[in-house]
């Protein structure tokens, strides 16, 4: 069933891709092939492959239970927040928090996770910023 | 001889202090990446590419660092196979069959060092193969016009799924997804924005590094989150290594095996799409047929360790032949290395040997150096590398995630790219669950623009006649191989894959 849904999604993607391609405005400078042909070839093969997946699906994969799915979703949210706040609060703080969260969710105790998070953040800061000279996001406190 | 003097020049480049230091660092990090269950050569190189760039290294030093990581990870893959019966990556699967039984007999140290020697022999011979074969292929490639190149790219995609994927439709789907991503951005020929939906960030297209790191590294983090207390957690297991040097008689007994497997592995690597998994598989199967008279294979026969290790490392070298001379990678990790080259503004292909001989020969010299270093590192330091297996993934995976973020942010300094990377991470997780191969996606994003340019050039030259795509015997030959390469695995791939799984499963059960 998973593959059938995936194939249907692929088919919609192919149709959308073809539609979006047809919206491309042709330039008067165009060559013999033009900017639309290649994307249309892609959309066609994408659609055919999706149909093949719908017609001959593999055995279902084992999807995680709802709790695990929520776990992954929460990690994604934390990562998105990390990306948003990185330029605001600086590398060290943002990374310590995000790394501590991930360590905690992977099964470490809360206090130990905090310690691992801080160590990861400071460790990366020392190696990549102080030793290798990489510029990391600077927070309001200058680190 | 011309080739030898070029190689000598290469060594002059590779033997500077900076480059030697990078090679040591790369070998060390690579072996660790390879040793950790779940992280293979492609993830290892993917995580480190952005870092190599942000460190501001020039082309040759970055290449030296990253190819050392590549070779190191190929060596490291065997460590968790032998000690834990968990292959670090797919090519290391066959090493479990005899490596783990050897470890159970208390010969873990000998199995590790023997596999180190076999890896060395395989990679060393394959590097010589690369030196002799790549320039020949370059001569052949000079006959290629745009139509032939277009056919060659089609061939690469058609055979990429090959035997390593069970579902050709999914390989094709993945390749088209990659090509579709490549199309996003301003069209280079006409300047028209395509599929950008007015989003300014997309005008430059999607950076393939963002895609690679998201698909390979972040998706791995999600997999670990999914199986929080998964079997990959090696903590608490006692790892006994024992004696570290293989006896002479063992080495002598394995020498013919290593030589044969290197040859076979190299050929498997050169063939488009086959790669290291096939290299280790056919080397093991052939040895089993040839020398296993007493039925000792699968019960801890040293030759069963030497064969797949020599085979997969030789295949890793062989895969560099089409990558450097034609610009078409022969395996997943070489696809990632191709990304490195393209980001350094170096286009692999026949002209690379003429225009950037320093890059090519510096790289080849670096492969030799990395090999010797890995051999020197792997025998005495095996104890250290095995200790890495004790670091629990719950501490390691957050570090992997954070390093990926640092690398991408270091290149662009934009939060938008981080968000795109997270998106690729989630997509990578879903696609991996659905058994959709990720490598064709990467290859599609990498080669999409070149492929399209060749198509447009070919048709423009012939005044809009599409028949030009099959207008020469060479092009027809390439298309034929492409079609056969796509159709044949529908029959053979299933059998090979099923046998590979069955063998691996029977080994894991013991």
mmCIF file of C-alpha atoms in Angstrom, chain B residues 213-356:
data_model
loop_
_atom_site.group_PDB
_atom_site.id
_atom_site.type_symbol
_atom_site.label_atom_id
_atom_site.label_comp_id
_atom_site.label_asym_id
_atom_site.label_seq_id
_atom_site.Cartn_x
_atom_site.Cartn_y
_atom_site.Cartn_z
ATOM 1 C CA UNK B 213 24.265 16.368 3.108
ATOM 2 C CA UNK B 214 20.521 16.371 3.775
ATOM 3 C CA UNK B 215 19.834 13.103 1.968
ATOM 4 C CA UNK B 216 22.773 11.169 3.346
ATOM 5 C CA UNK B 217 23.705 12.624 6.729
ATOM 6 C CA UNK B 218 20.476 14.018 8.185
ATOM 7 C CA UNK B 219 18.337 11.089 7.072
ATOM 8 C CA UNK B 220 20.729 8.865 9.011
ATOM 9 C CA UNK B 221 19.991 10.892 12.145
ATOM 10 C CA UNK B 222 16.250 10.336 11.615
ATOM 11 C CA UNK B 223 16.809 6.602 11.166
ATOM 12 C CA UNK B 224 18.564 6.530 14.530
ATOM 13 C CA UNK B 225 15.754 8.511 16.148
ATOM 14 C CA UNK B 226 13.314 5.973 14.782
ATOM 15 C CA UNK B 227 15.127 3.018 16.356
ATOM 16 C CA UNK B 228 16.176 4.702 19.538
ATOM 17 C CA UNK B 229 17.343 1.562 21.231
ATOM 18 C CA UNK B 230 18.236 -0.186 18.007
ATOM 19 C CA UNK B 231 20.645 -3.049 17.602
ATOM 20 C CA UNK B 232 23.293 -0.669 16.297
ATOM 21 C CA UNK B 233 24.029 0.362 19.855
ATOM 22 C CA UNK B 234 27.211 -1.539 20.538
ATOM 23 C CA UNK B 235 27.634 -0.287 24.055
ATOM 24 C CA UNK B 236 28.297 -2.877 26.668
ATOM 25 C CA UNK B 237 29.574 -5.436 24.214
ATOM 26 C CA UNK B 238 32.995 -6.659 25.067
ATOM 27 C CA UNK B 239 35.282 -6.587 22.084
ATOM 28 C CA UNK B 240 38.298 -8.870 22.207
ATOM 29 C CA UNK B 241 40.845 -8.262 19.491
ATOM 30 C CA UNK B 242 43.649 -10.678 20.350
ATOM 31 C CA UNK B 243 46.750 -11.221 18.240
ATOM 32 C CA UNK B 244 47.195 -8.468 15.658
ATOM 33 C CA UNK B 245 49.408 -9.906 12.944
ATOM 34 C CA UNK B 246 48.340 -12.609 10.529
ATOM 35 C CA UNK B 247 50.753 -15.516 10.286
ATOM 36 C CA UNK B 248 52.891 -15.873 7.166
ATOM 37 C CA UNK B 249 51.201 -19.104 6.241
ATOM 38 C CA UNK B 250 47.813 -17.366 6.357
ATOM 39 C CA UNK B 251 49.068 -14.515 4.187
ATOM 40 C CA UNK B 252 50.614 -16.969 1.760
ATOM 41 C CA UNK B 253 47.446 -18.973 1.531
ATOM 42 C CA UNK B 254 45.456 -15.827 0.836
ATOM 43 C CA UNK B 255 47.769 -14.248 -1.738
ATOM 44 C CA UNK B 256 46.261 -15.869 -4.847
ATOM 45 C CA UNK B 257 42.799 -15.042 -3.513
ATOM 46 C CA UNK B 258 43.719 -11.386 -3.032
ATOM 47 C CA UNK B 259 45.205 -11.114 -6.527
ATOM 48 C CA UNK B 260 42.219 -12.705 -8.265
ATOM 49 C CA UNK B 261 39.716 -10.726 -6.246
ATOM 50 C CA UNK B 262 41.519 -7.464 -6.959
ATOM 51 C CA UNK B 263 41.269 -8.068 -10.684
ATOM 52 C CA UNK B 264 37.629 -9.008 -10.535
ATOM 53 C CA UNK B 265 36.750 -6.163 -8.167
ATOM 54 C CA UNK B 266 38.516 -3.643 -10.371
ATOM 55 C CA UNK B 267 36.485 -4.721 -13.392
ATOM 56 C CA UNK B 268 33.267 -4.543 -11.359
ATOM 57 C CA UNK B 269 34.199 -1.010 -10.349
ATOM 58 C CA UNK B 270 34.924 0.168 -13.891
ATOM 59 C CA UNK B 271 31.571 -1.049 -15.205
ATOM 60 C CA UNK B 272 29.049 1.724 -14.812
ATOM 61 C CA UNK B 273 26.620 1.252 -11.988
ATOM 62 C CA UNK B 274 28.066 -1.888 -10.482
ATOM 63 C CA UNK B 275 30.340 -0.503 -7.792
ATOM 64 C CA UNK B 276 31.842 -1.905 -4.659
ATOM 65 C CA UNK B 277 28.886 -4.045 -3.536
ATOM 66 C CA UNK B 278 29.090 -6.122 -6.673
ATOM 67 C CA UNK B 279 32.899 -6.164 -6.407
ATOM 68 C CA UNK B 280 32.828 -7.788 -2.994
ATOM 69 C CA UNK B 281 29.989 -10.106 -3.919
ATOM 70 C CA UNK B 282 31.476 -11.598 -7.085
ATOM 71 C CA UNK B 283 34.952 -11.856 -5.562
ATOM 72 C CA UNK B 284 33.584 -13.862 -2.660
ATOM 73 C CA UNK B 285 31.407 -16.056 -4.858
ATOM 74 C CA UNK B 286 34.234 -16.805 -7.262
ATOM 75 C CA UNK B 287 36.663 -17.731 -4.495
ATOM 76 C CA UNK B 288 34.080 -19.953 -2.924
ATOM 77 C CA UNK B 289 33.649 -21.787 -6.237
ATOM 78 C CA UNK B 290 37.384 -21.986 -6.917
ATOM 79 C CA UNK B 291 39.060 -22.871 -3.637
ATOM 80 C CA UNK B 292 36.447 -23.928 -1.115
ATOM 81 C CA UNK B 293 36.965 -27.672 -1.397
ATOM 82 C CA UNK B 294 36.360 -28.539 2.242
ATOM 83 C CA UNK B 295 33.342 -26.293 2.702
ATOM 84 C CA UNK B 296 35.146 -24.031 5.177
ATOM 85 C CA UNK B 297 33.812 -20.796 3.637
ATOM 86 C CA UNK B 298 31.292 -19.240 5.968
ATOM 87 C CA UNK B 299 32.863 -20.800 9.050
ATOM 88 C CA UNK B 300 35.782 -18.421 9.433
ATOM 89 C CA UNK B 301 38.000 -19.164 6.449
ATOM 90 C CA UNK B 302 40.643 -16.397 6.117
ATOM 91 C CA UNK B 303 40.283 -16.518 2.323
ATOM 92 C CA UNK B 304 36.634 -15.609 2.772
ATOM 93 C CA UNK B 305 37.773 -12.417 4.488
ATOM 94 C CA UNK B 306 40.518 -11.599 2.015
ATOM 95 C CA UNK B 307 38.351 -12.009 -1.098
ATOM 96 C CA UNK B 308 35.551 -9.480 -0.450
ATOM 97 C CA UNK B 309 37.919 -6.947 1.105
ATOM 98 C CA UNK B 310 40.342 -7.023 -1.833
ATOM 99 C CA UNK B 311 37.338 -7.006 -4.166
ATOM 100 C CA UNK B 312 35.521 -4.030 -2.705
ATOM 101 C CA UNK B 313 38.599 -1.852 -2.365
ATOM 102 C CA UNK B 314 39.672 -2.672 -5.912
ATOM 103 C CA UNK B 315 36.173 -1.750 -7.066
ATOM 104 C CA UNK B 316 36.456 1.584 -5.276
ATOM 105 C CA UNK B 317 39.589 2.307 -7.313
ATOM 106 C CA UNK B 318 38.022 0.988 -10.496
ATOM 107 C CA UNK B 319 35.008 3.259 -10.091
ATOM 108 C CA UNK B 320 37.359 6.231 -10.356
ATOM 109 C CA UNK B 321 38.260 5.287 -13.944
ATOM 110 C CA UNK B 322 34.973 6.318 -15.634
ATOM 111 C CA UNK B 323 34.551 9.140 -13.111
ATOM 112 C CA UNK B 324 37.823 10.837 -14.014
ATOM 113 C CA UNK B 325 37.999 10.038 -17.706
ATOM 114 C CA UNK B 326 34.342 10.344 -18.745
ATOM 115 C CA UNK B 327 32.814 12.348 -15.919
ATOM 116 C CA UNK B 328 30.417 9.480 -15.232
ATOM 117 C CA UNK B 329 30.775 7.980 -11.771
ATOM 118 C CA UNK B 330 30.771 4.199 -11.423
ATOM 119 C CA UNK B 331 29.410 4.046 -7.868
ATOM 120 C CA UNK B 332 27.604 5.947 -5.154
ATOM 121 C CA UNK B 333 30.652 7.325 -3.451
ATOM 122 C CA UNK B 334 32.299 8.366 -6.693
ATOM 123 C CA UNK B 335 29.076 10.273 -7.403
ATOM 124 C CA UNK B 336 29.716 12.164 -4.190
ATOM 125 C CA UNK B 337 33.345 12.712 -5.221
ATOM 126 C CA UNK B 338 32.101 14.038 -8.548
ATOM 127 C CA UNK B 339 30.169 16.614 -6.544
ATOM 128 C CA UNK B 340 33.438 17.611 -4.926
ATOM 129 C CA UNK B 341 35.126 18.095 -8.280
ATOM 130 C CA UNK B 342 32.242 20.084 -9.729
ATOM 131 C CA UNK B 343 32.110 22.344 -6.683
ATOM 132 C CA UNK B 344 35.806 23.012 -7.149
ATOM 133 C CA UNK B 345 35.034 24.124 -10.720
ATOM 134 C CA UNK B 346 36.780 21.100 -12.147
ATOM 135 C CA UNK B 347 34.811 19.198 -14.756
ATOM 136 C CA UNK B 348 35.911 15.580 -14.984
ATOM 137 C CA UNK B 349 36.135 14.156 -18.468
ATOM 138 C CA UNK B 350 38.726 13.756 -21.197
ATOM 139 C CA UNK B 351 39.788 17.385 -21.029
ATOM 140 C CA UNK B 352 40.625 17.081 -17.329
ATOM 141 C CA UNK B 353 43.760 15.113 -18.189
ATOM 142 C CA UNK B 354 44.889 17.787 -20.641
ATOM 143 C CA UNK B 355 43.809 20.912 -18.736
ATOM 144 C CA UNK B 356 44.398 19.963 -15.103
#
